[in-house]
PDB file of C-alpha atoms in Angstrom:
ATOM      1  CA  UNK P1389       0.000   0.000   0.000  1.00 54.00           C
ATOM      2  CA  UNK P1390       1.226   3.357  -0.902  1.00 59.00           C
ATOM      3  CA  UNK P1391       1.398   6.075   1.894  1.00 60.00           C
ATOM      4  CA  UNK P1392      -1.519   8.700   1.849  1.00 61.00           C
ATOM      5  CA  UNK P1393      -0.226  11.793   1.123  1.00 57.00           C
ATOM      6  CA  UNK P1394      -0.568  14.549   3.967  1.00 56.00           C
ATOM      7  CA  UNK P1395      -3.400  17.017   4.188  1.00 52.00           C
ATOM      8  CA  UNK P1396      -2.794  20.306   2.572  1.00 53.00           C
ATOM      9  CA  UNK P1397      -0.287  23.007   3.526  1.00 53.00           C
ATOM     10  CA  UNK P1398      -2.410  24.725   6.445  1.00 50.00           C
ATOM     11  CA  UNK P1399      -2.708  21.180   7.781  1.00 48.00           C
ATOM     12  CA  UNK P1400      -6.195  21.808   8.259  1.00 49.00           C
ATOM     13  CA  UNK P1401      -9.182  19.175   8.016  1.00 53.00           C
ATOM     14  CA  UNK P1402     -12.497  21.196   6.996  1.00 57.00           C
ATOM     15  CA  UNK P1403     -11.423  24.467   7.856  1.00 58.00           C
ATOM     16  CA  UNK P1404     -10.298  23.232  11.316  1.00 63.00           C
ATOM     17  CA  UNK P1405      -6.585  22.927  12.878  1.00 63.00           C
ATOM     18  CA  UNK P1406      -5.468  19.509  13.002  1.00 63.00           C
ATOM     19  CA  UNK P1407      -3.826  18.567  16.452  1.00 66.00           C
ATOM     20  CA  UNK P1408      -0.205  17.408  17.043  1.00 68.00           C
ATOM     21  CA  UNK P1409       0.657  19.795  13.967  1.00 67.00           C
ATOM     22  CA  UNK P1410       2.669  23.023  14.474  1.00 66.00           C
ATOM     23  CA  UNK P1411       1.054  26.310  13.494  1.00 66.00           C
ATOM     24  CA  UNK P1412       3.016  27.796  10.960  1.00 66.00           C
ATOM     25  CA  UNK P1413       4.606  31.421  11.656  1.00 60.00           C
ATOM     26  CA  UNK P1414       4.429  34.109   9.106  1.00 60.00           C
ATOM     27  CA  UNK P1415       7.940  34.099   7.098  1.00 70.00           C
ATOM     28  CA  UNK P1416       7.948  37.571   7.093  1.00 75.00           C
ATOM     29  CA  UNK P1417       9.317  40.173   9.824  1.00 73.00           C
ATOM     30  CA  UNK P1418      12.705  39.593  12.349  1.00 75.00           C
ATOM     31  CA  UNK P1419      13.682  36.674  13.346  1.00 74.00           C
ATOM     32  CA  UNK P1420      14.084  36.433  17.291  1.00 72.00           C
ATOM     33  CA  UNK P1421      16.820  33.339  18.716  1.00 76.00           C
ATOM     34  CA  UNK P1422      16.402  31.961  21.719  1.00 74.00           C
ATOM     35  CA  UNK P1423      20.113  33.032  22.456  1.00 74.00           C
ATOM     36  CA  UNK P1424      19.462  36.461  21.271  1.00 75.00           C
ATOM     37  CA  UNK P1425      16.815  36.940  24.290  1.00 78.00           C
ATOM     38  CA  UNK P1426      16.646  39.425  26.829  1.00 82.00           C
ATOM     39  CA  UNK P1427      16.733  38.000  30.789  1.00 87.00           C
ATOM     40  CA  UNK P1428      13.553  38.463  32.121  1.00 88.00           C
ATOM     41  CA  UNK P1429      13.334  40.282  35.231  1.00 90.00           C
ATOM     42  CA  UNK P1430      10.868  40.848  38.041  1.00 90.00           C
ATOM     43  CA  UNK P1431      10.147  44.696  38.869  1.00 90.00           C
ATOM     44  CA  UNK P1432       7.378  46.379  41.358  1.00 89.00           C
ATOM     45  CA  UNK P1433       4.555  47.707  39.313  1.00 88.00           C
ATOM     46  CA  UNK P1434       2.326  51.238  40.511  1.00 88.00           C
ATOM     47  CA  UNK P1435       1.239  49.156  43.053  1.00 92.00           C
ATOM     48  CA  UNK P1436       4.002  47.240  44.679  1.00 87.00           C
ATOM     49  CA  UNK P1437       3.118  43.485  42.951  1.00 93.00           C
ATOM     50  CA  UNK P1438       6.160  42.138  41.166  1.00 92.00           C
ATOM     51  CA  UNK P1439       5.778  41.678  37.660  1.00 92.00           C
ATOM     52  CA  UNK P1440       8.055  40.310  34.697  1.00 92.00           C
ATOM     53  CA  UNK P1441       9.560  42.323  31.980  1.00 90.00           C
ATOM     54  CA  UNK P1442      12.845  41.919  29.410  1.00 88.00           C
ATOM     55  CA  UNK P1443      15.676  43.805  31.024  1.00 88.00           C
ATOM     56  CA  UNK P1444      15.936  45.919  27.861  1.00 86.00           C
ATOM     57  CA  UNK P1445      12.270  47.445  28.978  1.00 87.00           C
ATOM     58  CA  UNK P1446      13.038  47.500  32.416  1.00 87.00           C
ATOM     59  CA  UNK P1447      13.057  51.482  33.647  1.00 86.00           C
ATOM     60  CA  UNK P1448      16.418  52.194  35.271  1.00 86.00           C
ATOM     61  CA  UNK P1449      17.797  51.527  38.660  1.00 82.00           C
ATOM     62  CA  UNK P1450      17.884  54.393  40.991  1.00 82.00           C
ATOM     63  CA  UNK P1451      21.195  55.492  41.640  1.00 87.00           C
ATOM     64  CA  UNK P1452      22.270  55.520  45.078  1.00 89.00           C
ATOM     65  CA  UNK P1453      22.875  59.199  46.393  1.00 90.00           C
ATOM     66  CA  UNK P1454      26.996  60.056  46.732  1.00 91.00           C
ATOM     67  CA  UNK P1455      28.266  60.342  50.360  1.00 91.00           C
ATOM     68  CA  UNK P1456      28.471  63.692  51.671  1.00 90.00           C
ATOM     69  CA  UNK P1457      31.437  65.364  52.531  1.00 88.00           C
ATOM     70  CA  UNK P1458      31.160  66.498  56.318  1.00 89.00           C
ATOM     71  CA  UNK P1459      34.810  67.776  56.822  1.00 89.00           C
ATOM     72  CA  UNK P1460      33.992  71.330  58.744  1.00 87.00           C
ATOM     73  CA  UNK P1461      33.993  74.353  55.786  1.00 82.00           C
ATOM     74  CA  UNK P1462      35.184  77.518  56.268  1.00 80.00           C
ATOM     75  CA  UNK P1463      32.972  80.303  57.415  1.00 81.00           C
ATOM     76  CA  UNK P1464      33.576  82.606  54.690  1.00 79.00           C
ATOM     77  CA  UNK P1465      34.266  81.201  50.794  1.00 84.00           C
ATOM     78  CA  UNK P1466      37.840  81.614  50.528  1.00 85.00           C
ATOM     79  CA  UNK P1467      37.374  83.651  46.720  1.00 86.00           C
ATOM     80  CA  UNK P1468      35.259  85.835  49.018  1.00 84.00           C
ATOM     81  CA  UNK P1469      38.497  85.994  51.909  1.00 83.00           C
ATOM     82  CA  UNK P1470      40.620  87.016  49.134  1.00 83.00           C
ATOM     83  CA  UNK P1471      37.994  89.543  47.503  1.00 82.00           C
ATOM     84  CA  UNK P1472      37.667  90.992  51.140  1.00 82.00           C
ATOM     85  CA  UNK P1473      40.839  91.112  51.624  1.00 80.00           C
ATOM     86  CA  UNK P1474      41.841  92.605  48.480  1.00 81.00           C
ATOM     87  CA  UNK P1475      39.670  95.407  48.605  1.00 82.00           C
ATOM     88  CA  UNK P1476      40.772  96.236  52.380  1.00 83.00           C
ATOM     89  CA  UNK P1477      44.861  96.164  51.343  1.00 81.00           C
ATOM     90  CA  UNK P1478      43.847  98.466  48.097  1.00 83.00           C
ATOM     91  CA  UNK P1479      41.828 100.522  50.768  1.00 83.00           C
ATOM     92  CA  UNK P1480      45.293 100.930  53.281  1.00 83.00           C
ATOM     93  CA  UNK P1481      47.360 101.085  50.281  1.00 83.00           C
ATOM     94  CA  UNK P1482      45.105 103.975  48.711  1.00 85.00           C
ATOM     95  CA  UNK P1483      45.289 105.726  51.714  1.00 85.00           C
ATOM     96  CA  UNK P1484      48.939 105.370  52.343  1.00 84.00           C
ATOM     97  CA  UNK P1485      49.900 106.745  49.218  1.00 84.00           C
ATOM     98  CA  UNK P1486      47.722 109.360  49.779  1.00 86.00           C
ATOM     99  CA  UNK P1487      48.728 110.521  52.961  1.00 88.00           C
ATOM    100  CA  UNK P1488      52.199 109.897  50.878  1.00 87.00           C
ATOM    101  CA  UNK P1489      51.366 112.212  48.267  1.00 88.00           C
ATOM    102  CA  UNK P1490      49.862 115.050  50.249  1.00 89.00           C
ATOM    103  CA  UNK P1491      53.221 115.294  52.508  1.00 90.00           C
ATOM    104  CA  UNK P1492      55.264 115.651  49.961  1.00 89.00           C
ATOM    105  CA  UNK P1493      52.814 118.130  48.335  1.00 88.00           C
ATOM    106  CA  UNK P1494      52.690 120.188  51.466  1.00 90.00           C
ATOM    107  CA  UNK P1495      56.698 119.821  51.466  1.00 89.00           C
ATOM    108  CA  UNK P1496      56.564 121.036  48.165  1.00 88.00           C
ATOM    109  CA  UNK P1497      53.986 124.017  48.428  1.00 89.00           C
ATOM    110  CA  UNK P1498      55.774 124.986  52.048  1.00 88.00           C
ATOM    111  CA  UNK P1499      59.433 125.256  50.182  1.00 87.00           C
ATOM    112  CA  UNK P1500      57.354 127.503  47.520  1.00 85.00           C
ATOM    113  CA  UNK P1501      56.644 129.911  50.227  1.00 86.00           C
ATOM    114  CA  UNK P1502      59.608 129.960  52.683  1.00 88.00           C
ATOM    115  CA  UNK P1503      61.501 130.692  49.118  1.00 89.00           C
ATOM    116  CA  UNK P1504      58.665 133.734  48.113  1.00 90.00           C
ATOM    117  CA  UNK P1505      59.439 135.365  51.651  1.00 88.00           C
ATOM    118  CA  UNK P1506      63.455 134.717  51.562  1.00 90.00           C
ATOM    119  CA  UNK P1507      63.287 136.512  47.558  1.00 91.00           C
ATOM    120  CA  UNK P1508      61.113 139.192  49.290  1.00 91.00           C
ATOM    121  CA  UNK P1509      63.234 139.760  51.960  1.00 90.00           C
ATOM    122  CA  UNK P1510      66.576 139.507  49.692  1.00 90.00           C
ATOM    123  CA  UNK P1511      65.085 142.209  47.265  1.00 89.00           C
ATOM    124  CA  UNK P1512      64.142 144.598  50.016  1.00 87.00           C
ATOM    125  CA  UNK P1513      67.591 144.487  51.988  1.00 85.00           C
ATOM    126  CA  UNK P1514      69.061 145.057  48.449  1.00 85.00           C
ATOM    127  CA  UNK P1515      66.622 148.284  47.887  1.00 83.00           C
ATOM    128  CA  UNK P1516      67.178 150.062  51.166  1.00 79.00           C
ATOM    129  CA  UNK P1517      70.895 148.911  51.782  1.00 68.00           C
ATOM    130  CA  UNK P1518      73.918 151.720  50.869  1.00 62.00           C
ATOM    131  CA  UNK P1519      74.076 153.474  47.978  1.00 62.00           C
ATOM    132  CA  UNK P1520      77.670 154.461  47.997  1.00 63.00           C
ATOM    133  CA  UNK P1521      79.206 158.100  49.539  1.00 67.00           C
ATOM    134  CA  UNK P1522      80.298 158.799  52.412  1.00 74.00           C
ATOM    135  CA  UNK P1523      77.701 159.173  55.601  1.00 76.00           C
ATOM    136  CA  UNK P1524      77.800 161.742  57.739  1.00 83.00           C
ATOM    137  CA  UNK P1525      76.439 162.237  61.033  1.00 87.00           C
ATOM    138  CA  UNK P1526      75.714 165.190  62.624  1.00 89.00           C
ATOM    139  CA  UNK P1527      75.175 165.402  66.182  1.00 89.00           C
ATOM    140  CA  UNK P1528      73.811 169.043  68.145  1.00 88.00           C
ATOM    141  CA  UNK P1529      73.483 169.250  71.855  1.00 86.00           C
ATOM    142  CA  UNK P1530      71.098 171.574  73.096  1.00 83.00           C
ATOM    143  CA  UNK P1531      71.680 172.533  77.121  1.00 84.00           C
ATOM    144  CA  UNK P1532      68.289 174.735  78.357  1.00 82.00           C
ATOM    145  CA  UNK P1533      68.441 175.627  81.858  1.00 84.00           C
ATOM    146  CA  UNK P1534      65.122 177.078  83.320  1.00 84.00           C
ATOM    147  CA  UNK P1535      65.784 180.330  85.751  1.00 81.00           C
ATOM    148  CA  UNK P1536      62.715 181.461  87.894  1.00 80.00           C
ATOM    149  CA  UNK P1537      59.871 183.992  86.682  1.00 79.00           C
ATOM    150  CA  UNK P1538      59.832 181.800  83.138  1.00 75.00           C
ATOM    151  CA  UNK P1539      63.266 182.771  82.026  1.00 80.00           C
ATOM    152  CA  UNK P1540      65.346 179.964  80.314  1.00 79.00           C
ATOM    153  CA  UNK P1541      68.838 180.033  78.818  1.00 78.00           C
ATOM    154  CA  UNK P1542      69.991 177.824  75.906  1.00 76.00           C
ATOM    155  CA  UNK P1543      73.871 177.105  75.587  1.00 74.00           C
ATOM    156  CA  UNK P1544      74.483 175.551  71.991  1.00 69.00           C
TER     157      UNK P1544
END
């Protein structure tokens, strides 16, 4: 007896799916291997049941927060320290060469004047000093003796 030859390709029997046989998949689309599979993983859903999803849909793990650093920090930032104490040395520095600049300016204005009154004083002696010639000086004594009755007698 010859085999009988196998139902047709759907392996269906009046419009019905034969069992024991495969269903076909479509031979169009990707192609997914078992090795190519993502782990499946359990995660907590909205409300806290555990529920399975690939790894490659799984949201991402919460990173843990970095330790803090609780070495004791200055009171002040120190680019604030230096800005402070920048603008307090330029402060004493400012006034320093002030002070600086107005002594000598005083020195300066003072000389001015003690050399004005010195050339006044230089001039004049010049003006009213000699003249040349010879000086004479002439000297008269006058001797009046009062007498009674409002008589008085002059010897030159």
């Amino acid at each position: 007896m010859s085999p009988q030859p196998l139902p047709g390709p759907q392996h269906q029997y009046g419009g019905q799916q034969l069992p024991g046989w495969p269903v076909e998949a479509p031979l169009n689309g990707p192609v997914e291997l078992y090795g190519e599979r993502d782990p499946v993983v359990w995660v907590p859903d909205a409300y806290g049941q555990m529920v399975p999803m690939r790894r490659s849909q799984a949201p991402a793990p919460v990173q843990s927060t970095p330790p803090r650093d609780l070495s004791p920090q200055p009171v002040l930032d120190p680019l604030a320290q230096r800005l402070l104490g920048g603008g307090i040395g330029g402060g004493a520095l400012a006034a320093g060469v002030g002070w600086g600049a107005a002594q000598i300016v005083d020195a300066v204005t003072a000389a001015g004047a003690g050399l004005i009154g010195w050339a006044i004083l230089i001039v004049l002696l010049l003006k009213t000093g000699r003249r040349g010639g010879d000086t004479y000086n002439i000297t008269k004594t006058a001797n009046i003796t009062n007498r009674t009755f409002g008589r008085s007698d002059t010897v030159m």
